[in-house]
PDB file of C-alpha atoms in Angstrom:
ATOM      1  CA  UNK A   1       0.000   0.000   0.000  1.00 80.00           C
ATOM      2  CA  UNK A   2       1.153   3.510  -0.722  1.00 89.00           C
ATOM      3  CA  UNK A   3       0.098   7.144  -0.732  1.00 93.00           C
ATOM      4  CA  UNK A   4      -0.052   8.834  -4.119  1.00 92.00           C
ATOM      5  CA  UNK A   5      -0.011  12.538  -4.859  1.00 91.00           C
ATOM      6  CA  UNK A   6      -1.106  14.161  -8.093  1.00 89.00           C
ATOM      7  CA  UNK A   7       1.671  16.673  -8.713  1.00 84.00           C
ATOM      8  CA  UNK A   8       2.140  19.538 -11.114  1.00 79.00           C
ATOM      9  CA  UNK A   9       4.642  22.413 -10.830  1.00 76.00           C
ATOM     10  CA  UNK A  10       2.110  24.867  -9.384  1.00 80.00           C
ATOM     11  CA  UNK A  11       1.508  26.270  -5.888  1.00 85.00           C
ATOM     12  CA  UNK A  12      -1.371  23.794  -5.546  1.00 86.00           C
ATOM     13  CA  UNK A  13       0.882  20.928  -6.630  1.00 85.00           C
ATOM     14  CA  UNK A  14       3.505  21.966  -4.096  1.00 85.00           C
ATOM     15  CA  UNK A  15       0.871  22.128  -1.332  1.00 91.00           C
ATOM     16  CA  UNK A  16      -0.381  18.648  -2.278  1.00 91.00           C
ATOM     17  CA  UNK A  17       3.152  17.241  -2.242  1.00 88.00           C
ATOM     18  CA  UNK A  18       3.885  18.792   1.162  1.00 88.00           C
ATOM     19  CA  UNK A  19       0.683  17.305   2.609  1.00 92.00           C
ATOM     20  CA  UNK A  20       1.346  13.910   1.027  1.00 92.00           C
ATOM     21  CA  UNK A  21       4.845  13.835   2.535  1.00 88.00           C
ATOM     22  CA  UNK A  22       3.400  14.536   5.996  1.00 89.00           C
ATOM     23  CA  UNK A  23       0.769  11.797   5.561  1.00 91.00           C
ATOM     24  CA  UNK A  24       3.379   9.332   4.294  1.00 89.00           C
ATOM     25  CA  UNK A  25       5.610   9.956   7.305  1.00 86.00           C
ATOM     26  CA  UNK A  26       2.656   9.801   9.726  1.00 89.00           C
ATOM     27  CA  UNK A  27       1.406   6.487   8.334  1.00 89.00           C
ATOM     28  CA  UNK A  28       4.854   5.009   7.645  1.00 86.00           C
ATOM     29  CA  UNK A  29       3.906   4.217   4.043  1.00 87.00           C
ATOM     30  CA  UNK A  30       5.737   4.848   0.780  1.00 87.00           C
ATOM     31  CA  UNK A  31       4.905   7.887  -1.314  1.00 88.00           C
ATOM     32  CA  UNK A  32       4.557   7.912  -5.082  1.00 88.00           C
ATOM     33  CA  UNK A  33       4.377  11.167  -7.018  1.00 87.00           C
ATOM     34  CA  UNK A  34       2.030  10.957  -9.998  1.00 84.00           C
ATOM     35  CA  UNK A  35       2.209  13.352 -12.927  1.00 79.00           C
ATOM     36  CA  UNK A  36       1.042  13.375 -16.496  1.00 67.00           C
ATOM     37  CA  UNK A  37       2.548  15.078 -19.492  1.00 57.00           C
ATOM     38  CA  UNK A  38      -0.917  16.543 -20.096  1.00 53.00           C
ATOM     39  CA  UNK A  39      -0.651  18.884 -17.117  1.00 49.00           C
ATOM     40  CA  UNK A  40      -0.397  22.361 -18.583  1.00 48.00           C
ATOM     41  CA  UNK A  41       1.716  25.291 -17.557  1.00 40.00           C
ATOM     42  CA  UNK A  42       0.215  28.640 -18.421  1.00 32.00           C
ATOM     43  CA  UNK A  43       2.101  31.585 -19.823  1.00 33.00           C
ATOM     44  CA  UNK A  44       1.410  35.113 -18.599  1.00 35.00           C
ATOM     45  CA  UNK A  45      -0.927  35.673 -21.568  1.00 37.00           C
ATOM     46  CA  UNK A  46      -3.050  32.663 -20.587  1.00 38.00           C
ATOM     47  CA  UNK A  47      -2.047  30.351 -23.425  1.00 41.00           C
ATOM     48  CA  UNK A  48      -1.374  26.788 -22.419  1.00 43.00           C
ATOM     49  CA  UNK A  49       1.859  24.989 -23.219  1.00 46.00           C
ATOM     50  CA  UNK A  50       3.044  21.462 -22.526  1.00 54.00           C
ATOM     51  CA  UNK A  51       6.492  21.955 -21.023  1.00 60.00           C
ATOM     52  CA  UNK A  52       7.752  18.464 -20.223  1.00 64.00           C
ATOM     53  CA  UNK A  53      11.254  19.689 -19.339  1.00 69.00           C
ATOM     54  CA  UNK A  54       9.840  22.066 -16.715  1.00 69.00           C
ATOM     55  CA  UNK A  55       7.655  19.298 -15.276  1.00 68.00           C
ATOM     56  CA  UNK A  56      10.594  16.872 -15.088  1.00 69.00           C
ATOM     57  CA  UNK A  57      12.815  19.554 -13.542  1.00 73.00           C
ATOM     58  CA  UNK A  58      10.226  20.561 -10.940  1.00 72.00           C
ATOM     59  CA  UNK A  59       9.593  16.962  -9.913  1.00 75.00           C
ATOM     60  CA  UNK A  60      13.316  16.155  -9.847  1.00 75.00           C
ATOM     61  CA  UNK A  61      14.155  19.103  -7.648  1.00 77.00           C
ATOM     62  CA  UNK A  62      11.330  18.421  -5.177  1.00 75.00           C
ATOM     63  CA  UNK A  63      12.230  14.725  -4.938  1.00 76.00           C
ATOM     64  CA  UNK A  64      15.904  15.496  -4.396  1.00 78.00           C
ATOM     65  CA  UNK A  65      14.865  17.570  -1.387  1.00 77.00           C
ATOM     66  CA  UNK A  66      12.652  14.786  -0.040  1.00 75.00           C
ATOM     67  CA  UNK A  67      15.371  12.182  -0.411  1.00 73.00           C
ATOM     68  CA  UNK A  68      17.805  14.499   1.363  1.00 75.00           C
ATOM     69  CA  UNK A  69      15.300  14.618   4.229  1.00 75.00           C
ATOM     70  CA  UNK A  70      15.322  10.809   4.473  1.00 72.00           C
ATOM     71  CA  UNK A  71      12.411   9.750   2.267  1.00 69.00           C
ATOM     72  CA  UNK A  72      14.118   7.117   0.092  1.00 58.00           C
ATOM     73  CA  UNK A  73      10.877   5.306  -0.736  1.00 59.00           C
ATOM     74  CA  UNK A  74       9.617   8.259  -2.748  1.00 70.00           C
ATOM     75  CA  UNK A  75       9.063   7.274  -6.368  1.00 71.00           C
ATOM     76  CA  UNK A  76       7.755   9.005  -9.479  1.00 74.00           C
ATOM     77  CA  UNK A  77       5.371   7.767 -12.121  1.00 74.00           C
ATOM     78  CA  UNK A  78       4.865  10.000 -15.153  1.00 72.00           C
ATOM     79  CA  UNK A  79       2.633   9.066 -18.050  1.00 67.00           C
ATOM     80  CA  UNK A  80       2.084  10.874 -21.333  1.00 65.00           C
ATOM     81  CA  UNK A  81      -0.627   8.991 -23.155  1.00 61.00           C
ATOM     82  CA  UNK A  82      -2.326  12.039 -24.653  1.00 66.00           C
ATOM     83  CA  UNK A  83      -5.528  11.120 -22.846  1.00 73.00           C
ATOM     84  CA  UNK A  84      -7.497  12.539 -19.972  1.00 80.00           C
ATOM     85  CA  UNK A  85      -5.199  13.623 -17.101  1.00 83.00           C
ATOM     86  CA  UNK A  86      -7.738  12.717 -14.370  1.00 86.00           C
ATOM     87  CA  UNK A  87      -8.128   9.226 -15.780  1.00 88.00           C
ATOM     88  CA  UNK A  88      -4.361   8.839 -16.088  1.00 86.00           C
ATOM     89  CA  UNK A  89      -3.835   9.844 -12.445  1.00 89.00           C
ATOM     90  CA  UNK A  90      -6.551   7.439 -11.251  1.00 92.00           C
ATOM     91  CA  UNK A  91      -5.074   4.624 -13.347  1.00 90.00           C
ATOM     92  CA  UNK A  92      -1.596   5.258 -11.924  1.00 88.00           C
ATOM     93  CA  UNK A  93      -2.969   5.294  -8.358  1.00 91.00           C
ATOM     94  CA  UNK A  94      -4.678   1.953  -9.002  1.00 93.00           C
ATOM     95  CA  UNK A  95      -1.441   0.480 -10.396  1.00 91.00           C
ATOM     96  CA  UNK A  96       0.353   1.615  -7.229  1.00 89.00           C
ATOM     97  CA  UNK A  97      -2.342   0.000  -5.015  1.00 92.00           C
ATOM     98  CA  UNK A  98      -2.740   3.400  -3.341  1.00 94.00           C
ATOM     99  CA  UNK A  99      -4.641   3.688  -0.078  1.00 94.00           C
ATOM    100  CA  UNK A 100      -4.885   7.478  -0.318  1.00 96.00           C
ATOM    101  CA  UNK A 101      -4.654  10.017  -3.148  1.00 95.00           C
ATOM    102  CA  UNK A 102      -3.683  13.633  -2.393  1.00 94.00           C
ATOM    103  CA  UNK A 103      -4.568  16.472  -4.785  1.00 92.00           C
ATOM    104  CA  UNK A 104      -4.226  20.244  -4.757  1.00 89.00           C
ATOM    105  CA  UNK A 105      -7.044  22.455  -5.975  1.00 86.00           C
ATOM    106  CA  UNK A 106      -7.249  26.030  -7.186  1.00 81.00           C
ATOM    107  CA  UNK A 107      -9.701  28.472  -5.721  1.00 75.00           C
ATOM    108  CA  UNK A 108     -12.298  29.255  -8.374  1.00 70.00           C
ATOM    109  CA  UNK A 109     -15.493  31.240  -8.441  1.00 68.00           C
ATOM    110  CA  UNK A 110     -18.797  29.388  -8.972  1.00 68.00           C
ATOM    111  CA  UNK A 111     -18.885  30.702 -12.551  1.00 62.00           C
ATOM    112  CA  UNK A 112     -15.309  29.540 -13.102  1.00 60.00           C
ATOM    113  CA  UNK A 113     -16.272  26.076 -11.891  1.00 58.00           C
ATOM    114  CA  UNK A 114     -19.169  26.010 -14.315  1.00 56.00           C
ATOM    115  CA  UNK A 115     -17.210  27.201 -17.356  1.00 50.00           C
ATOM    116  CA  UNK A 116     -14.002  25.233 -16.955  1.00 53.00           C
ATOM    117  CA  UNK A 117     -13.433  21.569 -16.288  1.00 60.00           C
ATOM    118  CA  UNK A 118     -11.382  20.527 -13.311  1.00 77.00           C
ATOM    119  CA  UNK A 119      -8.984  17.621 -13.270  1.00 81.00           C
ATOM    120  CA  UNK A 120      -9.019  17.669  -9.471  1.00 83.00           C
ATOM    121  CA  UNK A 121     -12.815  17.626  -9.402  1.00 84.00           C
ATOM    122  CA  UNK A 122     -12.923  14.613 -11.708  1.00 87.00           C
ATOM    123  CA  UNK A 123     -10.362  12.824  -9.535  1.00 90.00           C
ATOM    124  CA  UNK A 124     -12.384  13.568  -6.385  1.00 90.00           C
ATOM    125  CA  UNK A 125     -15.653  12.386  -7.912  1.00 90.00           C
ATOM    126  CA  UNK A 126     -14.327   9.319  -9.738  1.00 93.00           C
ATOM    127  CA  UNK A 127     -11.737   7.977  -7.285  1.00 95.00           C
ATOM    128  CA  UNK A 128     -12.483   4.582  -5.727  1.00 95.00           C
ATOM    129  CA  UNK A 129     -10.096   5.410  -2.854  1.00 96.00           C
ATOM    130  CA  UNK A 130     -10.133   8.282  -0.348  1.00 96.00           C
ATOM    131  CA  UNK A 131      -8.905  11.624  -1.706  1.00 96.00           C
ATOM    132  CA  UNK A 132      -7.306  14.215   0.547  1.00 95.00           C
ATOM    133  CA  UNK A 133      -7.671  17.723  -0.893  1.00 93.00           C
ATOM    134  CA  UNK A 134      -5.605  20.822  -0.138  1.00 91.00           C
ATOM    135  CA  UNK A 135      -5.000  24.233  -1.643  1.00 87.00           C
ATOM    136  CA  UNK A 136      -2.101  26.634  -1.816  1.00 84.00           C
ATOM    137  CA  UNK A 137      -1.742  29.103   1.004  1.00 78.00           C
ATOM    138  CA  UNK A 138      -3.108  32.557   0.321  1.00 73.00           C
ATOM    139  CA  UNK A 139      -0.385  35.111  -0.152  1.00 62.00           C
TER     140      UNK A 139
END
């Protein structure tokens, strides 16, 4: 059994990873970081880009810090199947036999929730295992 965290290089992704690390240490279970190549990074003008190098770099740097803190069981699973990111994350969690899935969410207005889809929302609604949700701290 393991704890999985859906990670992207965003403040919400960082908050989810921090919470997942605390849960992993508390429960004494391994942690697996899940990411998909479909997670988008947004430029200042709002256009989406798929920046795999930035994703790999962000994950690598965060995991190096975790391993330095004594978390050698931390692993990474990244998939780029061109499909639905929520489905990919849920599939990876199932493959890892996860007992808990941690996700970070953005704060959105009710209209924003209506107009835009949410990977985190799909994960929360479709997950067969418990999902622990967090958000980035307000600045």
